[in-house]
PDB file of C-alpha atoms in Angstrom:
ATOM      1  CA  GLY A   1      64.907  57.314  -5.807  1.00  0.00           C
ATOM      2  CA  ALA A   2      61.171  57.596  -6.365  1.00  0.00           C
ATOM      3  CA  GLY A   3      59.127  54.447  -6.149  1.00  0.00           C
ATOM      4  CA  VAL A   4      55.987  53.471  -8.010  1.00  0.00           C
ATOM      5  CA  SER A   5      53.275  56.078  -7.567  1.00  0.00           C
ATOM      6  CA  GLN A   6      49.542  55.731  -8.128  1.00  0.00           C
ATOM      7  CA  SER A   7      46.710  58.197  -8.254  1.00  0.00           C
ATOM      8  CA  PRO A   8      44.214  58.768  -6.902  1.00  0.00           C
ATOM      9  CA  SER A   9      44.823  57.023  -3.592  1.00  0.00           C
ATOM     10  CA  ASN A  10      41.084  56.714  -3.054  1.00  0.00           C
ATOM     11  CA  LYS A  11      38.205  56.879  -5.500  1.00  0.00           C
ATOM     12  CA  VAL A  12      34.512  56.670  -4.758  1.00  0.00           C
ATOM     13  CA  THR A  13      32.244  56.424  -7.769  1.00  0.00           C
ATOM     14  CA  GLU A  14      28.647  55.643  -8.532  1.00  0.00           C
ATOM     15  CA  LYS A  15      27.675  52.418 -10.200  1.00  0.00           C
ATOM     16  CA  GLY A  16      27.677  52.809 -13.962  1.00  0.00           C
ATOM     17  CA  LYS A  17      30.293  55.561 -14.112  1.00  0.00           C
ATOM     18  CA  ASP A  18      33.713  55.179 -15.755  1.00  0.00           C
ATOM     19  CA  VAL A  19      36.944  55.547 -13.762  1.00  0.00           C
ATOM     20  CA  GLU A  20      40.588  55.976 -14.672  1.00  0.00           C
ATOM     21  CA  LEU A  21      43.421  54.892 -12.417  1.00  0.00           C
ATOM     22  CA  ARG A  22      46.957  56.076 -13.033  1.00  0.00           C
ATOM     23  CA  CYS A  23      50.323  54.444 -12.414  1.00  0.00           C
ATOM     24  CA  ASP A  24      53.780  56.014 -12.670  1.00  0.00           C
ATOM     25  CA  PRO A  25      56.402  53.248 -12.624  1.00  0.00           C
ATOM     26  CA  ILE A  26      59.957  53.529 -11.413  1.00  0.00           C
ATOM     27  CA  SER A  27      62.003  55.355 -14.033  1.00  0.00           C
ATOM     28  CA  GLY A  28      63.702  52.943 -16.405  1.00  0.00           C
ATOM     29  CA  HIS A  29      61.582  49.938 -15.502  1.00  0.00           C
ATOM     30  CA  THR A  30      60.460  48.238 -18.686  1.00  0.00           C
ATOM     31  CA  ALA A  31      57.759  46.031 -17.216  1.00  0.00           C
ATOM     32  CA  LEU A  32      54.518  47.243 -15.658  1.00  0.00           C
ATOM     33  CA  TYR A  33      51.775  45.186 -14.038  1.00  0.00           C
ATOM     34  CA  TRP A  34      48.283  45.798 -12.717  1.00  0.00           C
ATOM     35  CA  TYR A  35      46.798  43.647  -9.961  1.00  0.00           C
ATOM     36  CA  ARG A  36      43.557  43.773  -8.033  1.00  0.00           C
ATOM     37  CA  GLN A  37      43.126  42.940  -4.367  1.00  0.00           C
ATOM     38  CA  SER A  38      39.624  42.427  -3.061  1.00  0.00           C
ATOM     39  CA  LEU A  39      38.988  42.802   0.673  1.00  0.00           C
ATOM     40  CA  GLY A  40      40.917  40.200   2.642  1.00  0.00           C
ATOM     41  CA  GLN A  41      42.107  38.412  -0.475  1.00  0.00           C
ATOM     42  CA  GLY A  42      45.369  37.844  -2.276  1.00  0.00           C
ATOM     43  CA  LEU A  43      46.318  39.703  -5.408  1.00  0.00           C
ATOM     44  CA  GLU A  44      44.765  38.895  -8.760  1.00  0.00           C
ATOM     45  CA  PHE A  45      46.737  39.609 -11.939  1.00  0.00           C
ATOM     46  CA  LEU A  46      45.021  41.884 -14.456  1.00  0.00           C
ATOM     47  CA  ILE A  47      47.431  42.976 -17.199  1.00  0.00           C
ATOM     48  CA  TYR A  48      51.163  43.153 -17.971  1.00  0.00           C
ATOM     49  CA  PHE A  49      53.153  45.473 -20.244  1.00  0.00           C
ATOM     50  CA  GLN A  50      56.717  44.742 -21.333  1.00  0.00           C
ATOM     51  CA  GLY A  51      58.478  47.348 -23.425  1.00  0.00           C
ATOM     52  CA  ASN A  52      56.889  47.696 -26.851  1.00  0.00           C
ATOM     53  CA  SER A  53      55.461  44.184 -26.896  1.00  0.00           C
ATOM     54  CA  ALA A  54      51.753  43.509 -27.016  1.00  0.00           C
ATOM     55  CA  PRO A  55      50.378  43.498 -23.458  1.00  0.00           C
ATOM     56  CA  ASP A  56      49.309  40.324 -21.704  1.00  0.00           C
ATOM     57  CA  LYS A  57      45.629  40.994 -21.029  1.00  0.00           C
ATOM     58  CA  SER A  58      44.806  37.493 -19.855  1.00  0.00           C
ATOM     59  CA  GLY A  59      43.767  38.601 -16.367  1.00  0.00           C
ATOM     60  CA  LEU A  60      41.248  41.283 -17.303  1.00  0.00           C
ATOM     61  CA  PRO A  61      37.907  40.095 -15.861  1.00  0.00           C
ATOM     62  CA  SER A  62      35.661  41.622 -18.528  1.00  0.00           C
ATOM     63  CA  ASP A  63      35.679  43.892 -21.565  1.00  0.00           C
ATOM     64  CA  ARG A  64      34.775  46.778 -19.262  1.00  0.00           C
ATOM     65  CA  PHE A  65      38.426  46.783 -18.196  1.00  0.00           C
ATOM     66  CA  SER A  66      41.183  48.184 -20.386  1.00  0.00           C
ATOM     67  CA  ALA A  67      44.647  49.607 -19.892  1.00  0.00           C
ATOM     68  CA  GLU A  68      47.221  51.465 -21.880  1.00  0.00           C
ATOM     69  CA  ARG A  69      50.782  52.466 -21.377  1.00  0.00           C
ATOM     70  CA  THR A  70      51.989  55.593 -23.105  1.00  0.00           C
ATOM     71  CA  GLY A  71      55.596  56.085 -24.114  1.00  0.00           C
ATOM     72  CA  GLY A  72      56.677  53.017 -22.213  1.00  0.00           C
ATOM     73  CA  SER A  73      56.110  54.809 -18.927  1.00  0.00           C
ATOM     74  CA  VAL A  74      52.823  55.954 -17.382  1.00  0.00           C
ATOM     75  CA  SER A  75      49.885  53.547 -17.478  1.00  0.00           C
ATOM     76  CA  THR A  76      46.160  54.119 -17.117  1.00  0.00           C
ATOM     77  CA  LEU A  77      43.683  51.424 -16.114  1.00  0.00           C
ATOM     78  CA  THR A  78      40.137  52.267 -17.204  1.00  0.00           C
ATOM     79  CA  ILE A  79      37.010  50.605 -15.877  1.00  0.00           C
ATOM     80  CA  GLN A  80      33.848  51.407 -17.794  1.00  0.00           C
ATOM     81  CA  ARG A  81      30.323  51.182 -16.388  1.00  0.00           C
ATOM     82  CA  THR A  82      31.616  50.297 -12.926  1.00  0.00           C
ATOM     83  CA  GLN A  83      29.855  47.626 -10.887  1.00  0.00           C
ATOM     84  CA  GLN A  84      29.891  47.085  -7.132  1.00  0.00           C
ATOM     85  CA  GLU A  85      32.015  43.965  -7.554  1.00  0.00           C
ATOM     86  CA  ASP A  86      34.739  46.195  -9.011  1.00  0.00           C
ATOM     87  CA  SER A  87      35.320  47.631  -5.529  1.00  0.00           C
ATOM     88  CA  ALA A  88      38.874  46.672  -4.567  1.00  0.00           C
ATOM     89  CA  VAL A  89      42.381  48.000  -4.210  1.00  0.00           C
ATOM     90  CA  TYR A  90      44.104  48.272  -7.567  1.00  0.00           C
ATOM     91  CA  LEU A  91      47.853  47.841  -7.335  1.00  0.00           C
ATOM     92  CA  CYS A  92      50.454  48.687  -9.930  1.00  0.00           C
ATOM     93  CA  ALA A  93      53.954  47.227  -9.979  1.00  0.00           C
ATOM     94  CA  SER A  94      57.024  47.727 -12.128  1.00  0.00           C
ATOM     95  CA  SER A  95      60.224  45.792 -12.637  1.00  0.00           C
ATOM     96  CA  LEU A  96      63.485  45.769 -14.511  1.00  0.00           C
ATOM     97  CA  SER A  97      64.219  42.089 -13.974  1.00  0.00           C
ATOM     98  CA  VAL A  98      62.278  38.906 -13.301  1.00  0.00           C
ATOM     99  CA  PHE A  99      63.638  38.703  -9.785  1.00  0.00           C
ATOM    100  CA  GLU A 100      61.450  41.327  -8.170  1.00  0.00           C
ATOM    101  CA  GLN A 101      58.426  43.566  -8.662  1.00  0.00           C
ATOM    102  CA  TYR A 102      58.052  46.875  -6.858  1.00  0.00           C
ATOM    103  CA  PHE A 103      54.524  47.814  -5.938  1.00  0.00           C
ATOM    104  CA  GLY A 104      52.856  51.174  -5.630  1.00  0.00           C
ATOM    105  CA  PRO A 105      50.613  52.161  -2.708  1.00  0.00           C
ATOM    106  CA  GLY A 106      47.461  51.241  -4.611  1.00  0.00           C
ATOM    107  CA  THR A 107      44.180  52.953  -5.426  1.00  0.00           C
ATOM    108  CA  ARG A 108      41.211  52.014  -3.265  1.00  0.00           C
ATOM    109  CA  LEU A 109      38.123  52.003  -5.489  1.00  0.00           C
ATOM    110  CA  THR A 110      34.683  52.016  -3.950  1.00  0.00           C
ATOM    111  CA  VAL A 111      31.634  51.686  -6.183  1.00  0.00           C
ATOM    112  CA  THR A 112      28.419  52.769  -4.500  1.00  0.00           C
TER     113      THR A 112
ATOM    114  CA  ALA B   1      47.985  25.537 -13.994  1.00  0.00           C
ATOM    115  CA  GLN B   2      50.063  27.345 -11.442  1.00  0.00           C
ATOM    116  CA  LYS B   3      48.771  27.595  -7.891  1.00  0.00           C
ATOM    117  CA  ILE B   4      50.029  28.871  -4.556  1.00  0.00           C
ATOM    118  CA  THR B   5      48.601  27.557  -1.288  1.00  0.00           C
ATOM    119  CA  GLN B   6      49.041  29.203   2.094  1.00  0.00           C
ATOM    120  CA  THR B   7      47.244  27.062   4.651  1.00  0.00           C
ATOM    121  CA  GLN B   8      47.685  29.308   7.687  1.00  0.00           C
ATOM    122  CA  PRO B   9      45.152  32.154   7.715  1.00  0.00           C
ATOM    123  CA  GLY B  10      46.675  33.515  10.924  1.00  0.00           C
ATOM    124  CA  MET B  11      49.768  32.973  13.021  1.00  0.00           C
ATOM    125  CA  PHE B  12      50.904  34.257  16.408  1.00  0.00           C
ATOM    126  CA  VAL B  13      54.478  34.519  17.626  1.00  0.00           C
ATOM    127  CA  GLN B  14      56.166  35.939  20.684  1.00  0.00           C
ATOM    128  CA  GLU B  15      58.556  38.820  20.138  1.00  0.00           C
ATOM    129  CA  LYS B  16      62.163  37.629  19.570  1.00  0.00           C
ATOM    130  CA  GLU B  17      61.017  34.123  18.629  1.00  0.00           C
ATOM    131  CA  ALA B  18      61.334  32.607  15.153  1.00  0.00           C
ATOM    132  CA  VAL B  19      58.260  31.821  13.044  1.00  0.00           C
ATOM    133  CA  THR B  20      57.692  29.798   9.877  1.00  0.00           C
ATOM    134  CA  LEU B  21      55.007  30.735   7.372  1.00  0.00           C
ATOM    135  CA  ASP B  22      54.026  27.894   5.077  1.00  0.00           C
ATOM    136  CA  CYS B  23      53.740  28.020   1.305  1.00  0.00           C
ATOM    137  CA  THR B  24      53.259  25.195  -1.168  1.00  0.00           C
ATOM    138  CA  TYR B  25      53.055  25.591  -4.899  1.00  0.00           C
ATOM    139  CA  ASP B  26      52.008  23.668  -7.947  1.00  0.00           C
ATOM    140  CA  THR B  27      53.528  24.093 -11.369  1.00  0.00           C
ATOM    141  CA  SER B  28      54.669  21.995 -14.300  1.00  0.00           C
ATOM    142  CA  ASP B  29      57.219  24.583 -15.397  1.00  0.00           C
ATOM    143  CA  PRO B  30      60.833  23.476 -14.959  1.00  0.00           C
ATOM    144  CA  SER B  31      61.902  27.074 -14.336  1.00  0.00           C
ATOM    145  CA  TYR B  32      60.088  29.339 -11.929  1.00  0.00           C
ATOM    146  CA  GLY B  33      60.626  31.905  -9.203  1.00  0.00           C
ATOM    147  CA  LEU B  34      59.154  32.157  -5.740  1.00  0.00           C
ATOM    148  CA  PHE B  35      58.588  35.413  -3.874  1.00  0.00           C
ATOM    149  CA  TRP B  36      57.477  36.558  -0.454  1.00  0.00           C
ATOM    150  CA  TYR B  37      55.870  39.929   0.148  1.00  0.00           C
ATOM    151  CA  LYS B  38      54.853  41.695   3.353  1.00  0.00           C
ATOM    152  CA  GLN B  39      51.737  43.858   3.443  1.00  0.00           C
ATOM    153  CA  PRO B  40      51.388  45.993   6.594  1.00  0.00           C
ATOM    154  CA  SER B  41      48.076  47.572   7.537  1.00  0.00           C
ATOM    155  CA  SER B  42      49.042  50.610   5.458  1.00  0.00           C
ATOM    156  CA  GLY B  43      48.536  48.459   2.363  1.00  0.00           C
ATOM    157  CA  GLU B  44      51.827  48.677   0.497  1.00  0.00           C
ATOM    158  CA  MET B  45      53.397  45.468  -0.782  1.00  0.00           C
ATOM    159  CA  ILE B  46      56.987  45.132   0.395  1.00  0.00           C
ATOM    160  CA  PHE B  47      59.273  42.671  -1.397  1.00  0.00           C
ATOM    161  CA  LEU B  48      61.092  40.432   1.083  1.00  0.00           C
ATOM    162  CA  ILE B  49      62.883  37.594  -0.643  1.00  0.00           C
ATOM    163  CA  TYR B  50      63.233  35.679  -3.929  1.00  0.00           C
ATOM    164  CA  GLN B  51      64.147  32.054  -4.672  1.00  0.00           C
ATOM    165  CA  GLY B  52      64.810  30.730  -8.155  1.00  0.00           C
ATOM    166  CA  SER B  53      63.941  27.121  -8.901  1.00  0.00           C
ATOM    167  CA  TYR B  54      67.500  26.342  -9.961  1.00  0.00           C
ATOM    168  CA  ASP B  55      69.150  28.074  -7.023  1.00  0.00           C
ATOM    169  CA  GLN B  56      71.222  25.567  -5.112  1.00  0.00           C
ATOM    170  CA  GLN B  57      71.065  27.377  -1.804  1.00  0.00           C
ATOM    171  CA  ASN B  58      68.156  28.736   0.194  1.00  0.00           C
ATOM    172  CA  ALA B  59      67.729  32.490  -0.167  1.00  0.00           C
ATOM    173  CA  THR B  60      68.401  34.705   2.833  1.00  0.00           C
ATOM    174  CA  GLU B  61      67.847  38.424   3.394  1.00  0.00           C
ATOM    175  CA  GLY B  62      68.666  39.635   6.868  1.00  0.00           C
ATOM    176  CA  ARG B  63      66.171  38.066   9.289  1.00  0.00           C
ATOM    177  CA  TYR B  64      64.278  36.424   6.427  1.00  0.00           C
ATOM    178  CA  SER B  65      65.163  33.071   4.956  1.00  0.00           C
ATOM    179  CA  LEU B  66      63.332  30.841   2.542  1.00  0.00           C
ATOM    180  CA  ASN B  67      63.221  27.123   3.293  1.00  0.00           C
ATOM    181  CA  PHE B  68      63.022  25.798  -0.266  1.00  0.00           C
ATOM    182  CA  GLN B  69      62.174  22.101  -0.623  1.00  0.00           C
ATOM    183  CA  LYS B  70      61.825  21.537  -4.337  1.00  0.00           C
ATOM    184  CA  ALA B  71      60.748  17.900  -4.213  1.00  0.00           C
ATOM    185  CA  ARG B  72      57.938  18.783  -1.795  1.00  0.00           C
ATOM    186  CA  LYS B  73      57.112  21.969  -3.729  1.00  0.00           C
ATOM    187  CA  SER B  74      57.301  24.075  -0.613  1.00  0.00           C
ATOM    188  CA  ALA B  75      58.833  27.501  -0.055  1.00  0.00           C
ATOM    189  CA  ASN B  76      58.328  28.391   3.574  1.00  0.00           C
ATOM    190  CA  LEU B  77      59.358  31.785   4.917  1.00  0.00           C
ATOM    191  CA  VAL B  78      61.296  31.813   8.180  1.00  0.00           C
ATOM    192  CA  ILE B  79      61.461  35.032  10.155  1.00  0.00           C
ATOM    193  CA  SER B  80      64.035  34.962  12.911  1.00  0.00           C
ATOM    194  CA  ALA B  81      63.979  37.143  16.039  1.00  0.00           C
ATOM    195  CA  SER B  82      60.456  38.469  15.399  1.00  0.00           C
ATOM    196  CA  GLN B  83      59.795  42.144  16.009  1.00  0.00           C
ATOM    197  CA  LEU B  84      56.533  43.953  16.703  1.00  0.00           C
ATOM    198  CA  GLY B  85      56.897  45.617  13.297  1.00  0.00           C
ATOM    199  CA  ASP B  86      56.703  42.221  11.624  1.00  0.00           C
ATOM    200  CA  SER B  87      52.967  42.117  12.315  1.00  0.00           C
ATOM    201  CA  ALA B  88      51.414  42.146   8.837  1.00  0.00           C
ATOM    202  CA  MET B  89      49.951  40.007   6.066  1.00  0.00           C
ATOM    203  CA  TYR B  90      52.485  37.858   4.264  1.00  0.00           C
ATOM    204  CA  PHE B  91      51.961  36.665   0.712  1.00  0.00           C
ATOM    205  CA  CYS B  92      53.766  33.911  -1.138  1.00  0.00           C
ATOM    206  CA  ALA B  93      53.849  34.287  -4.924  1.00  0.00           C
ATOM    207  CA  MET B  94      55.186  32.438  -7.943  1.00  0.00           C
ATOM    208  CA  ARG B  95      56.317  33.424 -11.407  1.00  0.00           C
ATOM    209  CA  GLY B  96      56.444  30.704 -14.034  1.00  0.00           C
ATOM    210  CA  SER B  97      58.658  30.475 -17.082  1.00  0.00           C
ATOM    211  CA  GLY B  98      57.423  32.265 -20.155  1.00  0.00           C
ATOM    212  CA  TYR B  99      55.520  34.905 -18.248  1.00  0.00           C
ATOM    213  CA  ASN B 100      56.263  37.462 -15.594  1.00  0.00           C
ATOM    214  CA  LYS B 101      52.947  37.873 -13.825  1.00  0.00           C
ATOM    215  CA  LEU B 102      52.864  36.741 -10.232  1.00  0.00           C
ATOM    216  CA  ILE B 103      50.374  34.209  -8.903  1.00  0.00           C
ATOM    217  CA  PHE B 104      49.643  34.966  -5.244  1.00  0.00           C
ATOM    218  CA  GLY B 105      48.471  32.853  -2.344  1.00  0.00           C
ATOM    219  CA  ALA B 106      45.675  33.965  -0.046  1.00  0.00           C
ATOM    220  CA  GLY B 107      48.124  35.221   2.564  1.00  0.00           C
ATOM    221  CA  THR B 108      48.910  34.614   6.234  1.00  0.00           C
ATOM    222  CA  ARG B 109      48.267  37.253   8.862  1.00  0.00           C
ATOM    223  CA  LEU B 110      51.114  37.306  11.397  1.00  0.00           C
ATOM    224  CA  ALA B 111      50.689  38.876  14.816  1.00  0.00           C
ATOM    225  CA  VAL B 112      53.769  39.426  16.951  1.00  0.00           C
ATOM    226  CA  HIS B 113      53.052  39.681  20.665  1.00  0.00           C
ATOM    227  CA  PRO B 114      55.311  41.487  23.160  1.00  0.00           C
TER     228      PRO B 114
END
């Protein structure tokens, strides 16, 4: 079956512009996660959605970052007024159980 | 606070040999899960193996096994019979009780030589 998909795969934007990153989780997966991976680093948790519960936003680095999940499926991560330090690979993952998370291919964001 | 430590930035192994990638963790949660992921140069994160804190036996998945030593808070990944395709970054991660986000270590880059 189809895995987690993300779009775009690459995004180059100018400093100060807003960007939207999209994640399509595996069908039927109730949990969805966003992580960020800076160059040569491990993954940093950003936000977590579980069903209809309020999202866990504890990892969002600033109020310029927000995310929503519509209809319990597709999620959009929005970064407003992008800064150069926002340059990273943004990874989305989904899961049905606590025993594993399936990751998408990521979106590489470059802020110039 | 939860923390994952991977002390080996890079490792080398000869093809067909076994290799151990180290991972130690810190948590006060009585219930937690430990994960290993592989990240090839293409960038995708590939789930390898999972160990629950209450599991009595070490997890195994094909050539991957997890050497879980609870008292020492270590969860080392053992790859047997290394293959050239095993060359990648390997990340250890932990999920604590009460939340599902993963806390990742900094990773170990494994190079398999022919």
